PDB file of C-alpha atoms in Angstrom:
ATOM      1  CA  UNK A 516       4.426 -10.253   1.637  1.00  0.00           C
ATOM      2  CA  UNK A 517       5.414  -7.049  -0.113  1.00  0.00           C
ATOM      3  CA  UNK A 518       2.856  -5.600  -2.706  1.00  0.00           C
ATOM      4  CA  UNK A 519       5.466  -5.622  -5.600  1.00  0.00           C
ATOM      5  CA  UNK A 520       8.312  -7.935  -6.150  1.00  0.00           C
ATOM      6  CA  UNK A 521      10.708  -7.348  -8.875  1.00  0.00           C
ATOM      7  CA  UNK A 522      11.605 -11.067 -10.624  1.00  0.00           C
ATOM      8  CA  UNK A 523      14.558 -10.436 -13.624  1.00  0.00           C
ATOM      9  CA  UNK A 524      13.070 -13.553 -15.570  1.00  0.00           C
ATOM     10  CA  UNK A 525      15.721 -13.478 -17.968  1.00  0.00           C
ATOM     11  CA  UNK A 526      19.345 -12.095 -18.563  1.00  0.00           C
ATOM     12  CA  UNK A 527      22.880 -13.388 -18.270  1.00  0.00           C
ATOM     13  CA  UNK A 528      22.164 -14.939 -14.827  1.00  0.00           C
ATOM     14  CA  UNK A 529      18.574 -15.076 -13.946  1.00  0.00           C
ATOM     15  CA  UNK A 530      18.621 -12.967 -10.875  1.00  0.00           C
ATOM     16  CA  UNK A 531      15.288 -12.368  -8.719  1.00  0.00           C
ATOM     17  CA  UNK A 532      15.265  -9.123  -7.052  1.00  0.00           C
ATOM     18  CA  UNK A 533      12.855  -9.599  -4.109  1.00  0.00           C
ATOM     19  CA  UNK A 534      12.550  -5.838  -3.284  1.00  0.00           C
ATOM     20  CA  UNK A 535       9.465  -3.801  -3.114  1.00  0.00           C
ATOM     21  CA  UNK A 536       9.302  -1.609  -5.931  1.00  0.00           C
ATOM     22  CA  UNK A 537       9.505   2.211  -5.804  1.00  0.00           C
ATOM     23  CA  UNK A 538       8.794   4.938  -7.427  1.00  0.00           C
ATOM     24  CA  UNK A 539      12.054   5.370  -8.592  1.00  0.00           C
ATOM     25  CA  UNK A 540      11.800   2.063 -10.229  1.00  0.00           C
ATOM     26  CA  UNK A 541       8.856   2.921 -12.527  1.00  0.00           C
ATOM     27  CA  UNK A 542      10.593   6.019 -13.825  1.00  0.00           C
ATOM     28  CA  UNK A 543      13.523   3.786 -15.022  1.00  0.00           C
ATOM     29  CA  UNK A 544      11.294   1.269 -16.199  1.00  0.00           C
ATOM     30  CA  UNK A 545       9.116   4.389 -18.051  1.00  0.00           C
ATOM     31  CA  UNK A 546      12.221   5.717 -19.700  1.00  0.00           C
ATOM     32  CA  UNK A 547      12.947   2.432 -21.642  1.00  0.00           C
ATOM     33  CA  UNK A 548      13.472   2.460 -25.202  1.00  0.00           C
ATOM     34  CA  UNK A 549      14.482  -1.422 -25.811  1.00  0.00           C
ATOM     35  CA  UNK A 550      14.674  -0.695 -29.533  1.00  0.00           C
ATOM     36  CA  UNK A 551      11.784  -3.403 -30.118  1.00  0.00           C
ATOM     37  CA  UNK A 552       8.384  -3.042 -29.216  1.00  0.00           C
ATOM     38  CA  UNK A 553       6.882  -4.261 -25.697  1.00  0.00           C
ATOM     39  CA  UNK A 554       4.298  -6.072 -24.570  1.00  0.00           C
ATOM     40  CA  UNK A 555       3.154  -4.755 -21.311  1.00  0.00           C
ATOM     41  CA  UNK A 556       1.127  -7.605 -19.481  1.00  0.00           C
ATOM     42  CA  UNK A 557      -1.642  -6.468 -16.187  1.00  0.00           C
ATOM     43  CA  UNK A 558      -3.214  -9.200 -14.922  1.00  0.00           C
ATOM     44  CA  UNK A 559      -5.905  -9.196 -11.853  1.00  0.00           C
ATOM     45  CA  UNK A 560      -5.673 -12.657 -10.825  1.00  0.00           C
ATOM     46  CA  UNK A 561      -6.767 -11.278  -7.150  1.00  0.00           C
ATOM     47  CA  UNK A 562      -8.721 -14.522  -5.851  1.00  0.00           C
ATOM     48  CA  UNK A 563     -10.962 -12.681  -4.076  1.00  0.00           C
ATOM     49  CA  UNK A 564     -12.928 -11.456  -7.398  1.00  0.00           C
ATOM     50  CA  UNK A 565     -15.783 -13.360  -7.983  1.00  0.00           C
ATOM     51  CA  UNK A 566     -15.289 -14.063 -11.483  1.00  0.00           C
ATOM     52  CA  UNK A 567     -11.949 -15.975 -10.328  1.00  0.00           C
ATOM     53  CA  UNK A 568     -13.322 -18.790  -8.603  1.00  0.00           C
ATOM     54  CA  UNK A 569     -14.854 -20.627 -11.708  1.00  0.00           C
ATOM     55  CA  UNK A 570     -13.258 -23.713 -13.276  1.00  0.00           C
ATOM     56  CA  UNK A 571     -11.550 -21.276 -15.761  1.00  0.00           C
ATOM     57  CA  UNK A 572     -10.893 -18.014 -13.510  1.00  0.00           C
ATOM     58  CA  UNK A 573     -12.244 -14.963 -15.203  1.00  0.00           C
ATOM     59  CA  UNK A 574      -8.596 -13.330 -15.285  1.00  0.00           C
ATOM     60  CA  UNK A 575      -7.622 -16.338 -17.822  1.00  0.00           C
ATOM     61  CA  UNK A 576     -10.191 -15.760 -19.829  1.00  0.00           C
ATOM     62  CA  UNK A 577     -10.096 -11.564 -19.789  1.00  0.00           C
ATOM     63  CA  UNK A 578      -5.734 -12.592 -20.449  1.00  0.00           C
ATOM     64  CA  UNK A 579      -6.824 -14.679 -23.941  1.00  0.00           C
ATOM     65  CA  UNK A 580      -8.750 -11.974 -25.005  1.00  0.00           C
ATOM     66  CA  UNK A 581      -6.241  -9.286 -24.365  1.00  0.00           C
ATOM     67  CA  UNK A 582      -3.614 -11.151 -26.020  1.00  0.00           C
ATOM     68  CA  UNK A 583      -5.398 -11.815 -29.211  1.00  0.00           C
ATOM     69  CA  UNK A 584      -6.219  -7.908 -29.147  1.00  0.00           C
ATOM     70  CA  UNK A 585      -2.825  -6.832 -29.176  1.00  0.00           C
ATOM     71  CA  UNK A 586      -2.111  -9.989 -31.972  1.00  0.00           C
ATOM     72  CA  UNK A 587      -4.890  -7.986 -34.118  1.00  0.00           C
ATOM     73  CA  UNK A 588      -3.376  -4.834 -33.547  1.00  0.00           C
ATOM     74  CA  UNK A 589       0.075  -6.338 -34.463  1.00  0.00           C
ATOM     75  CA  UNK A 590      -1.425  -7.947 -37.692  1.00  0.00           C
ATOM     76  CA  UNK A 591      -2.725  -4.027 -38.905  1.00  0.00           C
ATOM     77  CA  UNK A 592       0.518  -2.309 -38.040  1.00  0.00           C
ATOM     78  CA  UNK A 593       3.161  -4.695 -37.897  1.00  0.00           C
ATOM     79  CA  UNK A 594       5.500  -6.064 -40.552  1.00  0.00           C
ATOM     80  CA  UNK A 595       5.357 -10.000 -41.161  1.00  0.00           C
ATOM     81  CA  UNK A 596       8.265 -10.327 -38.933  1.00  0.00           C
ATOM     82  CA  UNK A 597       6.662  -8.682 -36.323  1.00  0.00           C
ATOM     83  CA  UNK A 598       3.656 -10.093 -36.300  1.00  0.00           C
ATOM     84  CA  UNK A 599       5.135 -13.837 -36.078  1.00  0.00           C
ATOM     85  CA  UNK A 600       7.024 -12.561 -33.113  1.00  0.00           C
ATOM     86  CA  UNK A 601       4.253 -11.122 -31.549  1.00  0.00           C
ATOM     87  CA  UNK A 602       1.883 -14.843 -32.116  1.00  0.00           C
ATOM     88  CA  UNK A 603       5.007 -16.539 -30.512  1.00  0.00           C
ATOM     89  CA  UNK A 604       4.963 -14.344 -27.372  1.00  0.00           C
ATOM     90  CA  UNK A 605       1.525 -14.295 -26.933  1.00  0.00           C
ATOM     91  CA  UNK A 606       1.663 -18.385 -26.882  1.00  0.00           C
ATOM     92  CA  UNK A 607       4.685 -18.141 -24.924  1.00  0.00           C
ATOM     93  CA  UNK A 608       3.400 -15.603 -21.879  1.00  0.00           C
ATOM     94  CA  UNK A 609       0.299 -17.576 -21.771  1.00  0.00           C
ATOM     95  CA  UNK A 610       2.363 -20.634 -21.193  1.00  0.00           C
ATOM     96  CA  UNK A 611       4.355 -19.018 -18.299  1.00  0.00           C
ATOM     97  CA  UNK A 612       1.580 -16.976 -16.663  1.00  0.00           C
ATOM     98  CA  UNK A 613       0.016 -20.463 -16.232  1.00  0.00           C
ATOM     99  CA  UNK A 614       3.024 -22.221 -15.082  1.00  0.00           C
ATOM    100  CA  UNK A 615       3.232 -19.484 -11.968  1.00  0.00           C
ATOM    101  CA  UNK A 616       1.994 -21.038  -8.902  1.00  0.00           C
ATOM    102  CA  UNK A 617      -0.648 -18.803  -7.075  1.00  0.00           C
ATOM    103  CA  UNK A 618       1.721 -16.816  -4.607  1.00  0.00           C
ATOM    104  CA  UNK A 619       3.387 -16.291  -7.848  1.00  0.00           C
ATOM    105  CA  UNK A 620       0.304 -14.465  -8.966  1.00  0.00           C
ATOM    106  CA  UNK A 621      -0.237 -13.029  -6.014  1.00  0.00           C
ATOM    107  CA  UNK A 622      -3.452 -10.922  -6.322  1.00  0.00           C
ATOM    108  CA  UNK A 623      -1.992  -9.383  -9.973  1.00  0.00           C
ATOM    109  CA  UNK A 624       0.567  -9.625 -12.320  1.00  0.00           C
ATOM    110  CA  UNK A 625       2.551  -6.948 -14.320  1.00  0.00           C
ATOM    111  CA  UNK A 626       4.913  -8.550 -16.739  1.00  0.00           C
ATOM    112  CA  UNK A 627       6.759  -6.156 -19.525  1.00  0.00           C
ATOM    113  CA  UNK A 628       8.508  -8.358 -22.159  1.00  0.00           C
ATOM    114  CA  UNK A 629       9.726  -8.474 -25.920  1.00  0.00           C
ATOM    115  CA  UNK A 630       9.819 -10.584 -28.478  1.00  0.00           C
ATOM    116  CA  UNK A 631      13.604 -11.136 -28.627  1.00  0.00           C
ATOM    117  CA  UNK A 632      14.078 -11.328 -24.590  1.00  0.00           C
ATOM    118  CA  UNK A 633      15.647  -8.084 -23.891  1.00  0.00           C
ATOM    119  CA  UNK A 634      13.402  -7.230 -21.494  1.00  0.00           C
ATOM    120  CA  UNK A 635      11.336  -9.748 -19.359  1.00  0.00           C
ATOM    121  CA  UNK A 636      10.156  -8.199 -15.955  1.00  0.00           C
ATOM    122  CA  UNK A 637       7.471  -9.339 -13.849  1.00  0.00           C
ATOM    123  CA  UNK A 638       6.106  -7.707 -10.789  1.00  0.00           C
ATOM    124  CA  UNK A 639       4.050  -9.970  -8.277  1.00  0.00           C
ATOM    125  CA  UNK A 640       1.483  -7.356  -6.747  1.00  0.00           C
ATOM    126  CA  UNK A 641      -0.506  -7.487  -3.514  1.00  0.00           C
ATOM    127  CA  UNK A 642      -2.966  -4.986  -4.414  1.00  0.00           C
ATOM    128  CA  UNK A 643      -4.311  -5.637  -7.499  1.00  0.00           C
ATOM    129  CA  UNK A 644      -4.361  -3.714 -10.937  1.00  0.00           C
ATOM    130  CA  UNK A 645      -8.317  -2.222 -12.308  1.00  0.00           C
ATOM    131  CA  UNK A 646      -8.155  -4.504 -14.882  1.00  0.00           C
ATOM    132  CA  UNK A 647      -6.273  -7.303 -16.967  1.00  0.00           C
ATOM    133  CA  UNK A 648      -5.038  -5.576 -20.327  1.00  0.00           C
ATOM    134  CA  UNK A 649      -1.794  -5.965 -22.479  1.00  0.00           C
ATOM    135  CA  UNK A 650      -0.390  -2.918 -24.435  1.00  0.00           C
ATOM    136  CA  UNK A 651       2.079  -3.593 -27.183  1.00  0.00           C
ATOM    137  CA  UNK A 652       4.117  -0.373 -27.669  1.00  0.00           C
ATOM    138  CA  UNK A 653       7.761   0.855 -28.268  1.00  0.00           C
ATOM    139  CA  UNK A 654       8.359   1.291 -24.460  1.00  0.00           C
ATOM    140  CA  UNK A 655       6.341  -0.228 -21.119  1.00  0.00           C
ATOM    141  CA  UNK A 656       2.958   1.143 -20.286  1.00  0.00           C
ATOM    142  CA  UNK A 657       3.357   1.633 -17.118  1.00  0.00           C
ATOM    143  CA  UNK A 658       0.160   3.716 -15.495  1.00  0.00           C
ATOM    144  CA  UNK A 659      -1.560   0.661 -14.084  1.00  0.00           C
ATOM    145  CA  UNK A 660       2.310  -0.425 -12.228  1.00  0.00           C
ATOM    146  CA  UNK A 661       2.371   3.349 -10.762  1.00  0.00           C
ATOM    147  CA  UNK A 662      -1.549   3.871  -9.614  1.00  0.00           C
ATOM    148  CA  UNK A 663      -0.965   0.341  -7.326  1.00  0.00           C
ATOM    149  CA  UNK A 664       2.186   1.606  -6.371  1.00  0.00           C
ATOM    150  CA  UNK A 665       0.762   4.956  -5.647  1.00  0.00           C
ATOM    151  CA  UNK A 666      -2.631   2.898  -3.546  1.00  0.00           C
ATOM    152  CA  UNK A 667       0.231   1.038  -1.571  1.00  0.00           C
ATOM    153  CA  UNK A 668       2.205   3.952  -0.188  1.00  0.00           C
ATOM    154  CA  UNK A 669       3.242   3.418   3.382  1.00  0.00           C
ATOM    155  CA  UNK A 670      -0.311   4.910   5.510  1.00  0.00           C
ATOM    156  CA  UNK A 671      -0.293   5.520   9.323  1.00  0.00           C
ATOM    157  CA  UNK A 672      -3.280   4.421  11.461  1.00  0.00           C
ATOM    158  CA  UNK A 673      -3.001   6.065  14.584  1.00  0.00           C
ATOM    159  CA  UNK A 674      -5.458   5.081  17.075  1.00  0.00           C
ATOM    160  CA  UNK A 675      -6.307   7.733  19.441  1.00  0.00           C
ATOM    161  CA  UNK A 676      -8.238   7.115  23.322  1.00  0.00           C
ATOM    162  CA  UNK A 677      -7.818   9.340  26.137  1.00  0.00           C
ATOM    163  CA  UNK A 678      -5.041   7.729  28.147  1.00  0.00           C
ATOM    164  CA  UNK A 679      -3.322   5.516  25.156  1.00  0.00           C
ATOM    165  CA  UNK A 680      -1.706   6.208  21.448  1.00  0.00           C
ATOM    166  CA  UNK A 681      -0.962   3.250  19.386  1.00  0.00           C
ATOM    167  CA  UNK A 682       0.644   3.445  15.860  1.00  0.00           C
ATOM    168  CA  UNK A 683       0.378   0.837  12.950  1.00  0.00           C
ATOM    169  CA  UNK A 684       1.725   1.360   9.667  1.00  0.00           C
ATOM    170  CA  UNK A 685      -0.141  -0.122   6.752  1.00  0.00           C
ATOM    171  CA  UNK A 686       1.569  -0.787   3.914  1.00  0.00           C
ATOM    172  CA  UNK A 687       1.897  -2.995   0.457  1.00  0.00           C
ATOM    173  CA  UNK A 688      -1.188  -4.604   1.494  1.00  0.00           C
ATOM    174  CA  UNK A 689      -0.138  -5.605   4.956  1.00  0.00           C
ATOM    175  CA  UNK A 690       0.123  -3.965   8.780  1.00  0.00           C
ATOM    176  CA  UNK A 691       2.745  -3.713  10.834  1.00  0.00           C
ATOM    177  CA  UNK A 692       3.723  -2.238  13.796  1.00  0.00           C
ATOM    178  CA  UNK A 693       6.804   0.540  14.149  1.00  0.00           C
ATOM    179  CA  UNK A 694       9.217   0.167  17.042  1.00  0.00           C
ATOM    180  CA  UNK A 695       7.860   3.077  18.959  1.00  0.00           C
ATOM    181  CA  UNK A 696       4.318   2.227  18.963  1.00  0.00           C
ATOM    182  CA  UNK A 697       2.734   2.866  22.043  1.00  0.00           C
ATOM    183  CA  UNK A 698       1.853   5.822  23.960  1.00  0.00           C
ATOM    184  CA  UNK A 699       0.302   5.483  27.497  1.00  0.00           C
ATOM    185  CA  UNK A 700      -0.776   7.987  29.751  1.00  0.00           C
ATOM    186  CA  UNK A 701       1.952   7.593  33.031  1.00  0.00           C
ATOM    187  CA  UNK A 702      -0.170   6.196  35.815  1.00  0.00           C
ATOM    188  CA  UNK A 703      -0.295   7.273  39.447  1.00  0.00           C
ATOM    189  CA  UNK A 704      -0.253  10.572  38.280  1.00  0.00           C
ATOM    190  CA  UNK A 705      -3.149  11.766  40.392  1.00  0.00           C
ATOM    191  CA  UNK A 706      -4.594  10.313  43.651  1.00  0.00           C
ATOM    192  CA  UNK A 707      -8.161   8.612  43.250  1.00  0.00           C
ATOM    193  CA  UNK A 708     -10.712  11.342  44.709  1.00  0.00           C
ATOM    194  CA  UNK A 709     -11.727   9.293  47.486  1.00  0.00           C
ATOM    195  CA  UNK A 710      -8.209  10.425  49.468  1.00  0.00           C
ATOM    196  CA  UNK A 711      -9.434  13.608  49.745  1.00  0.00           C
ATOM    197  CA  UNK A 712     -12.563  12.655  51.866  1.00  0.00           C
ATOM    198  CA  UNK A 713     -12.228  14.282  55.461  1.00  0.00           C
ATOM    199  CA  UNK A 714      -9.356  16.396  54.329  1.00  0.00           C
ATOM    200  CA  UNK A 715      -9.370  19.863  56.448  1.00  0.00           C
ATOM    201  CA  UNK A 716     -11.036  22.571  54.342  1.00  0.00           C
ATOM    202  CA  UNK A 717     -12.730  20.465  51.742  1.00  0.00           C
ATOM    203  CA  UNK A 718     -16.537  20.249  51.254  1.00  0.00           C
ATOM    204  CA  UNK A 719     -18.858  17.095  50.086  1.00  0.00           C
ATOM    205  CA  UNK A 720     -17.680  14.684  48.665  1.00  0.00           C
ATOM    206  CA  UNK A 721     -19.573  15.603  45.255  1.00  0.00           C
ATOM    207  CA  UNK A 722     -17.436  18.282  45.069  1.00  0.00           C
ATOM    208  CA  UNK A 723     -14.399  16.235  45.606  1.00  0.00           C
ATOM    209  CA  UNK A 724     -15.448  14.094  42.735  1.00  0.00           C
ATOM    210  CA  UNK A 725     -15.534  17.322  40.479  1.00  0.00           C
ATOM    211  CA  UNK A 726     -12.002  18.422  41.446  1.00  0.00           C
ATOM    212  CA  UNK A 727     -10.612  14.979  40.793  1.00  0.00           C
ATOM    213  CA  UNK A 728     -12.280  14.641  37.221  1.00  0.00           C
ATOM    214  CA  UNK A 729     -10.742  18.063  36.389  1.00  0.00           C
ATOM    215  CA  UNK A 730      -7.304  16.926  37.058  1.00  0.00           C
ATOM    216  CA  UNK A 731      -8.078  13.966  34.844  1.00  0.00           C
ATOM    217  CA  UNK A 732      -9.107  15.965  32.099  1.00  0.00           C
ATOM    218  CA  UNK A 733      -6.001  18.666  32.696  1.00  0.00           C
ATOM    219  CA  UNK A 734      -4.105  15.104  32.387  1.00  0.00           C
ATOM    220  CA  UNK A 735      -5.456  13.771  29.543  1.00  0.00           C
ATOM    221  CA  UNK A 736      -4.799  17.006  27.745  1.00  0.00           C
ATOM    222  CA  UNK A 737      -1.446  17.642  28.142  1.00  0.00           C
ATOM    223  CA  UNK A 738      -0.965  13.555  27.519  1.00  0.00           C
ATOM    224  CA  UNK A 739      -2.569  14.433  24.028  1.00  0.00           C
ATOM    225  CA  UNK A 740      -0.997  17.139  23.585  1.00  0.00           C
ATOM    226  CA  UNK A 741       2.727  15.755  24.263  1.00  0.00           C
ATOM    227  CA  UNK A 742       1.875  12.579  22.533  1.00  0.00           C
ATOM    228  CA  UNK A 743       0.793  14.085  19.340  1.00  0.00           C
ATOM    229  CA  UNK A 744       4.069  16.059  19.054  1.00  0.00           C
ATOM    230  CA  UNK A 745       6.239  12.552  19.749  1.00  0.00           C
ATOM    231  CA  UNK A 746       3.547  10.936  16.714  1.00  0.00           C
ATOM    232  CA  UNK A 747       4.132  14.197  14.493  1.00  0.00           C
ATOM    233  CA  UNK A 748       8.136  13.301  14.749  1.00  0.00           C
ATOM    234  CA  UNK A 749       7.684   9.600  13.859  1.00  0.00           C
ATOM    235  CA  UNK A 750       5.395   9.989  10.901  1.00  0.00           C
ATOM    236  CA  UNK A 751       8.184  11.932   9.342  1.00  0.00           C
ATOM    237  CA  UNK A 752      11.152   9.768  10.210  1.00  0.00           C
ATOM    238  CA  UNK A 753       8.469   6.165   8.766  1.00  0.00           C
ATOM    239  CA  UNK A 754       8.266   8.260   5.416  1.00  0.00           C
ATOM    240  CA  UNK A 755       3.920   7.853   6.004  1.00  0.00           C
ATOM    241  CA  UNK A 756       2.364   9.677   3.534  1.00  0.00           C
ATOM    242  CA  UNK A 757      -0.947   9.340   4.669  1.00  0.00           C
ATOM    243  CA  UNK A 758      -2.586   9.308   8.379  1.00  0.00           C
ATOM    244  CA  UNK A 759      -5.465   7.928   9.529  1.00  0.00           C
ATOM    245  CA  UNK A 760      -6.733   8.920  12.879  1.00  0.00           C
ATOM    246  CA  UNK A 761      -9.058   6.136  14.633  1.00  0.00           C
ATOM    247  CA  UNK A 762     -10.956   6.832  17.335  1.00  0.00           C
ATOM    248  CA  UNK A 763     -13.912   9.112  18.951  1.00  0.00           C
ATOM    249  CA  UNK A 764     -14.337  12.232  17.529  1.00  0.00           C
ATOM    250  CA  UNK A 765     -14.105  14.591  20.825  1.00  0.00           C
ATOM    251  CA  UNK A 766     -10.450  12.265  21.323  1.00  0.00           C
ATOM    252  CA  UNK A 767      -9.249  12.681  17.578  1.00  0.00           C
ATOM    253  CA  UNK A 768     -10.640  15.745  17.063  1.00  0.00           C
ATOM    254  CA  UNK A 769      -7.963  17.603  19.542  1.00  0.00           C
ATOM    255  CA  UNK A 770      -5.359  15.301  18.591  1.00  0.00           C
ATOM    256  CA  UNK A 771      -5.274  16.269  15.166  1.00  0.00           C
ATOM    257  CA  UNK A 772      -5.249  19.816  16.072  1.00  0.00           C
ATOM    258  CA  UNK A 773      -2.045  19.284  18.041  1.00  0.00           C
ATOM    259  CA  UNK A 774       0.001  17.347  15.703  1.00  0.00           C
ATOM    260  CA  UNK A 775       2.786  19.476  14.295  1.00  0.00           C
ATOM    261  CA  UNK A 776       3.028  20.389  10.178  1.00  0.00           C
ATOM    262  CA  UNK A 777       3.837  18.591   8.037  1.00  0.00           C
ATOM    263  CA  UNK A 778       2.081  15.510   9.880  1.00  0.00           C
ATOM    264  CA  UNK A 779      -1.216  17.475  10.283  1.00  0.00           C
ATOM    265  CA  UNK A 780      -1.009  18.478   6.478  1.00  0.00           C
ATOM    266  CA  UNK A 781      -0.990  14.429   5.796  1.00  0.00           C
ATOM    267  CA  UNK A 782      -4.192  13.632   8.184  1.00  0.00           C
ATOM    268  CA  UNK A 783      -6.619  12.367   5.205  1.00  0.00           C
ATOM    269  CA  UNK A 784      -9.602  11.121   7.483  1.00  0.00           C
TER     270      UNK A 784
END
């Protein structure tokens, strides 16, 4: 499931965009100016909070409370008009947010609408908001929207061993797997130590033992090395952001120090 979906509630014919939002998206939606005021809607219905699993889920209760805020503010500020179109949307996005079934709500909600239906937006999200709130301004609020966007950018987890690279790509709340996501060192690239016993001009076998675990390290190197430059490629061409390196520290540490700029720049633990 994608961490935002886009649903076009209203409008001449009710189309559901089932995209993930972008950035690019926000800015439009920031640079709104509806002509009537907004009411921008976060909700964290994310089931997974305790305060959600009561017989009325804390995010319906903190959702009441928020809306009769933004009525008071309405009443203060507001001319009568206003403020009866303000009590009729409140009782009107309480109504829907309740009719939404729970992959609906997904783990939050951000809904922007007005009072005469210009704009009504709602964004299913997978990771959710800090808090429930409403705002009821001239244009959408839209900090909460970008910081979960911003939480769910597209992350690399690259685990590191000594003979094997695997990529996963975690994003909008869920992992997946790229199409070039395995690295493996090529076998049968060095003879197991024990052909060398007897050979004319070699000692022990302890020292035989040593040779062989040199080449293995040589190996492993150069694997490392070559595989870190292939990984530095792809984390450009998957647009990651972020990489996390997972692993042992005397593996990741000389993995990181071979991946090219600007993937080593993007390494953030």
């Amino acid at each position: 499931m994608d961490l935002l979906t886009g649903t076009r509630a209203r409008g001449a014919a009710n189309e559901t965009d089932a995209a993930p939002l972008c950035m690019d998206q926000i800015r439009d939606l920031a640079l709104r100016r509806p002509g009537t005021p907004v009411l921008s809607l976060y909700v964290r219905t994310d089931p997974r909070d305790p305060a959600n699993t009561a017989a009325v889920p804390g995010w319906l209760v903190e959702l009441r409370n928020s809306l009769r805020a933004v009525s008071r503010e309405a009443d203060e500020r507001e001319s009568r008009e206003r403020r009866m179109a303000i009590r009729e949307l409140r009782e009107r996005v309480e109504r829907d947010v309740l009719a939404l079934d729970p992959s609906q709500r997904g783990r939050g909600l951000a809904w922007f609408r007005t009072a005469d239906g210009s704009v009504d937006l709602r964004f299913t999200l997978q990771l959710p908001p800090p808090r429930t709130l409403a705002r009821w301004d001239d244009r959408p609020y839209i900090s909460p929207l970008a910081e979960v966007a911003g939480r769910g950018r597209a992350t690399g987890v690259v685990l590191v061993s000594a003979e094997a690279v695997r990529l996963m790509q975690w994003q909008d709340g869920r992992v997946t797997e790229p199409a070039r996501s395995l690295y493996e060192i090529e076998p049968g690239q060095w003879r197991d130590y024990n052909a060398y016993v007897g050979y004319p001009g070699r000692s022990a076998a302890g020292l035989h033992v040593a040779e062989f675990d040199q080449r293995v390290r040589e190996w492993r190197h150069r694997f490392l090395r070559a595989t870190a430059q292939a990984v530095g490629s792809q984390v450009t061409d998957l647009g990651w952001h972020r990489v996390l390196l997972v692993g042992e520290p005397r593996v990741t540490g000389p993995f990181r120090q071979q991946l090219p700029e600007p993937a080593s720049g993007q390494v953030i633990g």
